[in-house]
């Protein structure tokens, strides 16, 4: 066990984690040059197309150093703030972390938040300055930032480049020298923690675990403590580029288990595996449950596909434990699920994965957060996840909305415009610190609901992509919120309802009406689009009717003949408007989310 090293790679998005992981795999000979491709560990098409990591990927490398054979278990983690749950799970399975900082961009918000996660779990941090081959690299300046942040020695910072392979051998040496070997006792009862799982259509569910104490052998009867289910370990082994079966996996190592589990809800990430014959006395203190930030309804386009959507969601949940969902129904869209996501990118990725991996076309409603509403009668608490759950105003005493503490790191030239954006989003500046002469950290308290919509995109636009953003939830605060309804042809569309602050209700209502006017196709009759708060209409747009030229056949003759035909057409339009239904196209739902 003294020759095992478990470590993960953490960094802000786009600082070169996956590229560096590729080099480590090549240098240790885990992957042959013939099979080598960019982002070797990212196995989803989606990850390659967007150039981001969505899932953590575990892999084992063998490395010979100083005449001894070492086993290195590497976990490559995502960098985007929406996938920080993946990072927290990876960190729980490791003893060390490579902290990668881009030499041309310096330390950014996600670098700091991932670093704190690692420090809380007592990991050994190895700082690495990546992208040293870039002409814009600023090694001295960024090294000073790292030294300020971690308090290490400037000589500890390894200069490297994932693209050219510079410094990779130094990184491997540092991992062996600095990362502690796992502590564990092979003679004790088996105790292993599940940190990830995937669904395989032929083998059932494959769970990935880290053995803390004891040994797991092929054919053992094992028990999953949380779900209290028992299984035979049909196949166990370690994670190379492909799964590599072994007879046993010992303490300190990372492996997989296939035991013919078919149902998604039988595997919980963070659960403990032990043997039935000799169970361990206590469970592993896993990581906390995920806190979804953004809620949206996901509905199948065809209501008959409800059960298929449920199966697809369960399979996705195996692979992405931060997805939370429960059934709900809507007047406009039928049966579907209320899903909790960690952010807007997470929501977009889930929607795309449902379409690609499970062939499910879905409609997503306007995302929102969950509010607490207190009734006048007995001050009873009602949790509102969907604007349609909101109690009528007469029965409601007040509403509280979730607030977050946001930390934004940016260049000093963008401070003014970022402050304007945050104040427009009802944020309050709590702190402002100059990290270096031209890098500022701004802290804001702001409502979660304002960040859900389009905050991140606008922040990136204002700061030319230089601002980095990270947040964590703080508390619920009493606010003056109203429910904004959208009416089409006097019928309420509940999928477009939103809870908004009273001061923003008029402008938002006006914008949604204008957007829908552009996107809803014209009908044979006139369609009024209205935004309403209760019974009060605050904005209106009208889609003009398509008219057939009924007077074309009149040549000459009296004007009364034309009038008669026009009058007849008018009556027909009126009747049509009473029975006519307006279909809202999917693009309109999505466009309302992207209102600027």
Short mmCIF file of N, CA and C in Angstrom, two decimals, residues 144-280:
data_model
loop_
_atom_site.label_atom_id
_atom_site.label_comp_id
_atom_site.label_asym_id
_atom_site.label_seq_id
_atom_site.Cartn_x
_atom_site.Cartn_y
_atom_site.Cartn_z
N UNK A 144 3.77 34.46 -7.68
CA UNK A 144 3.53 35.26 -6.47
C UNK A 144 2.09 35.09 -5.99
N UNK A 145 1.13 35.07 -6.94
CA UNK A 145 -0.28 34.88 -6.56
C UNK A 145 -0.47 33.54 -5.86
N UNK A 146 0.16 32.49 -6.40
CA UNK A 146 0.00 31.15 -5.82
C UNK A 146 0.60 31.12 -4.41
N UNK A 147 1.80 31.74 -4.28
CA UNK A 147 2.47 31.76 -2.97
C UNK A 147 1.59 32.49 -1.95
N UNK A 148 0.97 33.62 -2.37
CA UNK A 148 0.07 34.36 -1.47
C UNK A 148 -1.10 33.50 -1.05
N UNK A 149 -1.62 32.72 -2.00
CA UNK A 149 -2.85 31.96 -1.74
C UNK A 149 -2.59 30.75 -0.85
N UNK A 150 -1.53 29.96 -1.14
CA UNK A 150 -1.34 28.71 -0.39
C UNK A 150 -0.30 28.87 0.72
N UNK A 151 0.57 29.88 0.56
CA UNK A 151 1.63 30.03 1.55
C UNK A 151 2.73 29.01 1.36
N UNK A 152 2.99 28.59 0.10
CA UNK A 152 4.06 27.61 -0.13
C UNK A 152 5.34 28.38 -0.49
N UNK A 153 6.38 27.66 -0.81
CA UNK A 153 7.65 28.28 -1.20
C UNK A 153 7.62 28.47 -2.72
N UNK A 154 8.15 29.59 -3.25
CA UNK A 154 8.12 29.76 -4.71
C UNK A 154 8.77 28.59 -5.45
N UNK A 155 9.76 27.92 -4.81
CA UNK A 155 10.43 26.81 -5.49
C UNK A 155 9.53 25.57 -5.59
N UNK A 156 8.43 25.55 -4.78
CA UNK A 156 7.51 24.39 -4.84
C UNK A 156 6.63 24.41 -6.08
N UNK A 157 6.49 25.60 -6.70
CA UNK A 157 5.58 25.71 -7.84
C UNK A 157 6.26 25.12 -9.06
N UNK A 158 5.62 24.09 -9.65
CA UNK A 158 6.22 23.40 -10.80
C UNK A 158 5.76 24.08 -12.08
N UNK A 159 6.70 24.45 -12.95
CA UNK A 159 6.32 25.04 -14.23
C UNK A 159 6.14 23.92 -15.24
N UNK A 160 4.98 23.97 -15.94
CA UNK A 160 4.68 22.85 -16.85
C UNK A 160 3.91 23.34 -18.05
N UNK A 161 3.78 22.47 -19.03
CA UNK A 161 2.92 22.77 -20.17
C UNK A 161 2.29 21.46 -20.63
N UNK A 162 0.96 21.41 -20.57
CA UNK A 162 0.25 20.20 -20.99
C UNK A 162 0.44 19.93 -22.47
N UNK A 163 0.62 21.02 -23.25
CA UNK A 163 0.70 20.84 -24.70
C UNK A 163 2.05 20.25 -25.10
N UNK A 164 3.15 20.82 -24.56
CA UNK A 164 4.48 20.37 -25.01
C UNK A 164 5.03 19.24 -24.14
N UNK A 165 4.43 19.05 -22.94
CA UNK A 165 4.92 17.98 -22.06
C UNK A 165 6.02 18.45 -21.13
N UNK A 166 6.28 19.78 -21.11
CA UNK A 166 7.31 20.32 -20.22
C UNK A 166 6.93 20.08 -18.76
N UNK A 167 7.87 19.61 -17.95
CA UNK A 167 7.64 19.51 -16.50
C UNK A 167 6.79 18.33 -16.04
N UNK A 168 6.36 17.46 -16.97
CA UNK A 168 5.48 16.35 -16.56
C UNK A 168 6.23 15.37 -15.65
N UNK A 169 7.53 15.13 -15.95
CA UNK A 169 8.31 14.21 -15.10
C UNK A 169 8.46 14.78 -13.68
N UNK A 170 8.59 16.12 -13.59
CA UNK A 170 8.70 16.75 -12.26
C UNK A 170 7.40 16.58 -11.48
N UNK A 171 6.28 16.67 -12.21
CA UNK A 171 4.97 16.51 -11.55
C UNK A 171 4.86 15.10 -10.96
N UNK A 172 5.25 14.09 -11.77
CA UNK A 172 5.16 12.70 -11.30
C UNK A 172 6.06 12.50 -10.07
N UNK A 173 7.26 13.10 -10.10
CA UNK A 173 8.16 12.97 -8.95
C UNK A 173 7.53 13.61 -7.71
N UNK A 174 6.93 14.80 -7.91
CA UNK A 174 6.33 15.51 -6.77
C UNK A 174 5.17 14.71 -6.18
N UNK A 175 4.39 14.04 -7.06
CA UNK A 175 3.26 13.24 -6.58
C UNK A 175 3.78 12.13 -5.67
N UNK A 176 4.85 11.46 -6.13
CA UNK A 176 5.37 10.34 -5.34
C UNK A 176 6.02 10.84 -4.05
N UNK A 177 6.72 11.98 -4.14
CA UNK A 177 7.42 12.48 -2.95
C UNK A 177 6.48 13.11 -1.94
N UNK A 178 5.45 13.85 -2.42
CA UNK A 178 4.67 14.68 -1.48
C UNK A 178 3.32 14.08 -1.08
N UNK A 179 2.63 13.44 -2.03
CA UNK A 179 1.29 12.94 -1.69
C UNK A 179 1.44 11.74 -0.74
N UNK A 180 0.77 11.78 0.41
CA UNK A 180 0.92 10.65 1.35
C UNK A 180 0.29 9.38 0.80
N UNK A 181 0.86 8.24 1.18
CA UNK A 181 0.24 6.96 0.79
C UNK A 181 -1.06 6.81 1.57
N UNK A 182 -2.06 6.11 1.00
CA UNK A 182 -3.33 5.97 1.72
C UNK A 182 -3.15 5.23 3.05
N UNK A 183 -3.91 5.67 4.05
CA UNK A 183 -3.87 4.97 5.34
C UNK A 183 -5.03 3.99 5.33
N UNK A 184 -4.80 2.80 5.79
CA UNK A 184 -5.88 1.82 5.81
C UNK A 184 -5.31 0.51 6.32
N UNK A 185 -6.19 -0.38 6.69
CA UNK A 185 -5.73 -1.64 7.28
C UNK A 185 -6.38 -2.79 6.53
N UNK A 186 -5.55 -3.61 5.87
CA UNK A 186 -6.12 -4.70 5.07
C UNK A 186 -6.71 -5.80 5.94
N UNK A 187 -6.29 -5.85 7.22
CA UNK A 187 -6.77 -6.96 8.06
C UNK A 187 -8.16 -6.66 8.63
N UNK A 188 -8.59 -5.39 8.54
CA UNK A 188 -9.91 -5.04 9.10
C UNK A 188 -11.03 -5.46 8.14
N UNK A 189 -12.31 -5.43 8.63
CA UNK A 189 -13.43 -5.74 7.72
C UNK A 189 -13.47 -4.75 6.56
N UNK A 190 -14.03 -5.20 5.44
CA UNK A 190 -14.07 -4.36 4.23
C UNK A 190 -14.89 -3.09 4.47
N UNK A 191 -14.31 -1.97 4.07
CA UNK A 191 -15.03 -0.70 4.13
C UNK A 191 -14.61 0.09 2.89
N UNK A 192 -15.57 0.31 1.97
CA UNK A 192 -15.25 1.02 0.72
C UNK A 192 -16.31 2.07 0.47
N UNK A 193 -15.91 3.19 -0.15
CA UNK A 193 -16.87 4.27 -0.40
C UNK A 193 -17.12 4.41 -1.90
N UNK A 194 -18.40 4.44 -2.27
CA UNK A 194 -18.75 4.63 -3.69
C UNK A 194 -18.64 6.12 -4.01
N UNK A 195 -17.86 6.46 -5.07
CA UNK A 195 -17.79 7.88 -5.41
C UNK A 195 -18.35 8.17 -6.80
N UNK A 196 -18.73 7.13 -7.54
CA UNK A 196 -19.33 7.37 -8.85
C UNK A 196 -19.96 6.08 -9.35
N UNK A 197 -20.84 6.19 -10.33
CA UNK A 197 -21.40 4.97 -10.93
C UNK A 197 -21.83 5.28 -12.35
N UNK A 198 -21.81 4.26 -13.20
CA UNK A 198 -22.25 4.45 -14.59
C UNK A 198 -23.20 3.32 -14.96
N UNK A 199 -24.01 3.55 -15.97
CA UNK A 199 -24.94 2.52 -16.42
C UNK A 199 -24.41 1.90 -17.71
N UNK A 200 -24.35 0.59 -17.73
CA UNK A 200 -23.92 -0.11 -18.94
C UNK A 200 -25.09 -0.99 -19.38
N UNK A 201 -25.57 -0.81 -20.63
CA UNK A 201 -26.79 -1.54 -21.05
C UNK A 201 -26.64 -3.06 -20.98
N UNK A 202 -25.37 -3.60 -21.05
CA UNK A 202 -25.19 -5.05 -21.06
C UNK A 202 -24.88 -5.61 -19.67
N UNK A 203 -24.19 -4.82 -18.83
CA UNK A 203 -23.73 -5.36 -17.55
C UNK A 203 -24.53 -4.85 -16.36
N UNK A 204 -25.44 -3.90 -16.60
CA UNK A 204 -26.15 -3.28 -15.46
C UNK A 204 -25.34 -2.10 -14.95
N UNK A 205 -25.42 -1.88 -13.64
CA UNK A 205 -24.78 -0.69 -13.09
C UNK A 205 -23.38 -1.02 -12.58
N UNK A 206 -22.42 -0.19 -12.99
CA UNK A 206 -21.03 -0.36 -12.53
C UNK A 206 -20.75 0.72 -11.49
N UNK A 207 -20.38 0.32 -10.27
CA UNK A 207 -20.09 1.31 -9.23
C UNK A 207 -18.58 1.45 -9.07
N UNK A 208 -18.10 2.70 -8.96
CA UNK A 208 -16.68 2.95 -8.71
C UNK A 208 -16.51 3.26 -7.22
N UNK A 209 -15.50 2.70 -6.59
CA UNK A 209 -15.35 2.91 -5.15
C UNK A 209 -13.88 3.07 -4.81
N UNK A 210 -13.65 3.56 -3.61
CA UNK A 210 -12.28 3.64 -3.07
C UNK A 210 -12.28 2.77 -1.81
N UNK A 211 -11.39 1.77 -1.76
CA UNK A 211 -11.34 0.88 -0.59
C UNK A 211 -10.59 1.59 0.54
N UNK A 212 -11.22 1.73 1.69
CA UNK A 212 -10.58 2.43 2.80
C UNK A 212 -9.90 1.42 3.73
N UNK A 213 -10.62 0.36 4.10
CA UNK A 213 -10.02 -0.71 4.91
C UNK A 213 -10.41 -2.04 4.28
N UNK A 214 -9.60 -3.08 4.57
CA UNK A 214 -9.98 -4.43 4.15
C UNK A 214 -9.66 -4.71 2.69
N UNK A 215 -10.17 -5.84 2.21
CA UNK A 215 -9.91 -6.29 0.84
C UNK A 215 -11.23 -6.77 0.26
N UNK A 216 -11.50 -6.44 -1.01
CA UNK A 216 -12.71 -6.98 -1.65
C UNK A 216 -12.24 -8.03 -2.66
N UNK A 217 -12.84 -9.24 -2.59
CA UNK A 217 -12.41 -10.33 -3.48
C UNK A 217 -13.55 -10.67 -4.45
N UNK A 218 -13.16 -11.21 -5.59
CA UNK A 218 -14.16 -11.61 -6.58
C UNK A 218 -15.06 -12.70 -5.97
N UNK A 219 -16.38 -12.57 -6.18
CA UNK A 219 -17.30 -13.59 -5.68
C UNK A 219 -17.76 -13.37 -4.26
N UNK A 220 -17.20 -12.35 -3.55
CA UNK A 220 -17.68 -12.04 -2.18
C UNK A 220 -19.15 -11.66 -2.20
N UNK A 221 -19.85 -11.97 -1.10
CA UNK A 221 -21.21 -11.47 -0.94
C UNK A 221 -21.08 -10.12 -0.23
N UNK A 222 -21.39 -9.02 -0.95
CA UNK A 222 -21.20 -7.69 -0.37
C UNK A 222 -22.55 -7.03 -0.08
N UNK A 223 -22.49 -6.03 0.80
CA UNK A 223 -23.72 -5.34 1.18
C UNK A 223 -23.51 -3.84 1.02
N UNK A 224 -24.50 -3.15 0.43
CA UNK A 224 -24.47 -1.69 0.34
C UNK A 224 -25.22 -1.18 1.57
N UNK A 225 -24.50 -0.49 2.46
CA UNK A 225 -25.05 -0.20 3.79
C UNK A 225 -26.31 0.67 3.75
N UNK A 226 -26.28 1.76 2.94
CA UNK A 226 -27.43 2.68 2.93
C UNK A 226 -28.71 2.05 2.43
N UNK A 227 -28.60 1.29 1.32
CA UNK A 227 -29.81 0.71 0.72
C UNK A 227 -30.10 -0.67 1.31
N UNK A 228 -29.15 -1.20 2.13
CA UNK A 228 -29.30 -2.51 2.81
C UNK A 228 -29.49 -3.67 1.82
N UNK A 229 -29.00 -3.51 0.58
CA UNK A 229 -29.13 -4.58 -0.41
C UNK A 229 -27.84 -5.41 -0.44
N UNK A 230 -28.00 -6.70 -0.79
CA UNK A 230 -26.82 -7.58 -0.84
C UNK A 230 -26.62 -8.10 -2.27
N UNK A 231 -25.36 -8.20 -2.68
CA UNK A 231 -25.07 -8.65 -4.03
C UNK A 231 -23.82 -9.53 -4.02
N UNK A 232 -23.66 -10.32 -5.09
CA UNK A 232 -22.40 -11.04 -5.30
C UNK A 232 -21.50 -10.19 -6.16
N UNK A 233 -20.24 -10.08 -5.78
CA UNK A 233 -19.30 -9.30 -6.59
C UNK A 233 -18.90 -10.17 -7.78
N UNK A 234 -19.67 -10.10 -8.88
CA UNK A 234 -19.40 -10.95 -10.05
C UNK A 234 -18.06 -10.61 -10.67
N UNK A 235 -17.78 -9.29 -10.74
CA UNK A 235 -16.49 -8.91 -11.33
C UNK A 235 -16.00 -7.67 -10.60
N UNK A 236 -14.72 -7.70 -10.20
CA UNK A 236 -14.15 -6.49 -9.63
C UNK A 236 -12.83 -6.23 -10.35
N UNK A 237 -12.32 -5.02 -10.22
CA UNK A 237 -11.07 -4.73 -10.90
C UNK A 237 -10.71 -3.28 -10.77
N UNK A 238 -9.71 -2.85 -11.56
CA UNK A 238 -9.26 -1.47 -11.48
C UNK A 238 -9.57 -0.76 -12.79
N UNK A 239 -9.47 0.57 -12.75
CA UNK A 239 -9.86 1.38 -13.90
C UNK A 239 -8.62 1.78 -14.70
N UNK A 240 -8.39 1.07 -15.79
CA UNK A 240 -7.37 1.53 -16.75
C UNK A 240 -8.15 2.28 -17.83
N UNK A 241 -7.60 2.36 -19.07
CA UNK A 241 -8.40 3.01 -20.13
C UNK A 241 -9.69 2.22 -20.31
N UNK A 242 -9.60 0.88 -20.15
CA UNK A 242 -10.81 0.06 -20.08
C UNK A 242 -10.82 -0.56 -18.69
N UNK A 243 -11.93 -1.21 -18.34
CA UNK A 243 -11.99 -1.87 -17.03
C UNK A 243 -11.06 -3.09 -17.06
N UNK A 244 -10.24 -3.25 -16.04
CA UNK A 244 -9.29 -4.37 -16.01
C UNK A 244 -9.65 -5.27 -14.83
N UNK A 245 -10.22 -6.47 -15.09
CA UNK A 245 -10.66 -7.33 -13.98
C UNK A 245 -9.48 -7.81 -13.13
N UNK A 246 -9.69 -7.93 -11.83
CA UNK A 246 -8.67 -8.43 -10.89
C UNK A 246 -9.35 -9.44 -9.97
N UNK A 247 -8.53 -10.26 -9.28
CA UNK A 247 -9.08 -11.19 -8.29
C UNK A 247 -9.48 -10.46 -7.01
N UNK A 248 -8.69 -9.42 -6.65
CA UNK A 248 -9.03 -8.67 -5.44
C UNK A 248 -8.55 -7.22 -5.57
N UNK A 249 -9.24 -6.33 -4.83
CA UNK A 249 -8.82 -4.92 -4.77
C UNK A 249 -8.58 -4.62 -3.29
N UNK A 250 -7.37 -4.11 -2.97
CA UNK A 250 -6.97 -3.97 -1.57
C UNK A 250 -7.15 -2.55 -1.06
N UNK A 251 -6.95 -2.40 0.26
CA UNK A 251 -7.12 -1.09 0.90
C UNK A 251 -6.27 -0.03 0.23
N UNK A 252 -6.83 1.18 0.10
CA UNK A 252 -6.09 2.30 -0.49
C UNK A 252 -6.26 2.41 -1.98
N UNK A 253 -6.79 1.34 -2.62
CA UNK A 253 -6.89 1.37 -4.07
C UNK A 253 -8.29 1.81 -4.53
N UNK A 254 -8.37 2.16 -5.81
CA UNK A 254 -9.65 2.57 -6.40
C UNK A 254 -10.05 1.50 -7.40
N UNK A 255 -11.32 1.08 -7.38
CA UNK A 255 -11.71 0.00 -8.30
C UNK A 255 -13.16 0.11 -8.71
N UNK A 256 -13.63 -0.93 -9.42
CA UNK A 256 -15.04 -0.95 -9.83
C UNK A 256 -15.64 -2.29 -9.43
N UNK A 257 -16.97 -2.34 -9.35
CA UNK A 257 -17.64 -3.61 -9.04
C UNK A 257 -18.85 -3.75 -9.96
N UNK A 258 -18.99 -4.95 -10.54
CA UNK A 258 -20.18 -5.24 -11.35
C UNK A 258 -20.90 -6.38 -10.64
N UNK A 259 -22.15 -6.13 -10.25
CA UNK A 259 -22.84 -7.19 -9.52
C UNK A 259 -24.27 -7.37 -10.02
N UNK A 260 -24.47 -7.02 -11.30
CA UNK A 260 -25.78 -7.25 -11.90
C UNK A 260 -26.89 -6.39 -11.32
N UNK A 261 -26.56 -5.19 -10.83
CA UNK A 261 -27.62 -4.30 -10.31
C UNK A 261 -28.33 -3.69 -11.51
N UNK A 262 -29.65 -3.81 -11.52
CA UNK A 262 -30.40 -3.30 -12.67
C UNK A 262 -31.08 -1.96 -12.35
N UNK A 263 -31.43 -1.72 -11.08
CA UNK A 263 -32.24 -0.54 -10.76
C UNK A 263 -31.36 0.61 -10.30
N UNK A 264 -31.62 1.77 -10.87
CA UNK A 264 -30.78 2.93 -10.60
C UNK A 264 -30.79 3.36 -9.14
N UNK A 265 -31.96 3.22 -8.47
CA UNK A 265 -32.02 3.76 -7.10
C UNK A 265 -31.38 2.84 -6.07
N UNK A 266 -30.75 1.73 -6.53
CA UNK A 266 -30.10 0.83 -5.56
C UNK A 266 -28.64 1.22 -5.31
N UNK A 267 -28.14 2.17 -6.10
CA UNK A 267 -26.76 2.62 -5.88
C UNK A 267 -26.78 4.09 -5.51
N UNK A 268 -26.25 4.40 -4.32
CA UNK A 268 -26.20 5.81 -3.92
C UNK A 268 -24.74 6.23 -3.82
N UNK A 269 -24.42 7.35 -4.44
CA UNK A 269 -23.07 7.85 -4.34
C UNK A 269 -22.81 8.28 -2.90
N UNK A 270 -21.65 7.87 -2.35
CA UNK A 270 -21.37 8.19 -0.94
C UNK A 270 -21.71 7.03 -0.02
N UNK A 271 -22.30 5.96 -0.59
CA UNK A 271 -22.66 4.80 0.21
C UNK A 271 -21.40 3.98 0.56
N UNK A 272 -21.54 3.12 1.57
CA UNK A 272 -20.42 2.27 1.99
C UNK A 272 -20.67 0.83 1.55
N UNK A 273 -19.62 0.19 1.02
CA UNK A 273 -19.73 -1.23 0.67
C UNK A 273 -18.98 -2.02 1.74
N UNK A 274 -19.60 -3.10 2.21
CA UNK A 274 -18.91 -3.97 3.16
C UNK A 274 -19.31 -5.41 2.85
N UNK A 275 -18.67 -6.40 3.53
CA UNK A 275 -19.04 -7.79 3.25
C UNK A 275 -20.14 -8.22 4.22
N UNK A 276 -20.96 -9.16 3.77
CA UNK A 276 -22.06 -9.65 4.62
C UNK A 276 -21.47 -10.48 5.77
N UNK A 277 -20.42 -11.26 5.45
CA UNK A 277 -19.84 -12.17 6.45
C UNK A 277 -19.18 -11.41 7.60
N UNK A 278 -18.50 -10.32 7.27
CA UNK A 278 -17.75 -9.59 8.30
C UNK A 278 -17.96 -8.09 8.10
N UNK A 279 -19.13 -7.56 8.50
CA UNK A 279 -19.43 -6.15 8.19
C UNK A 279 -18.58 -5.18 9.02
N UNK A 280 -18.34 -4.00 8.44
CA UNK A 280 -17.56 -3.00 9.18
C UNK A 280 -18.47 -2.32 10.21
#
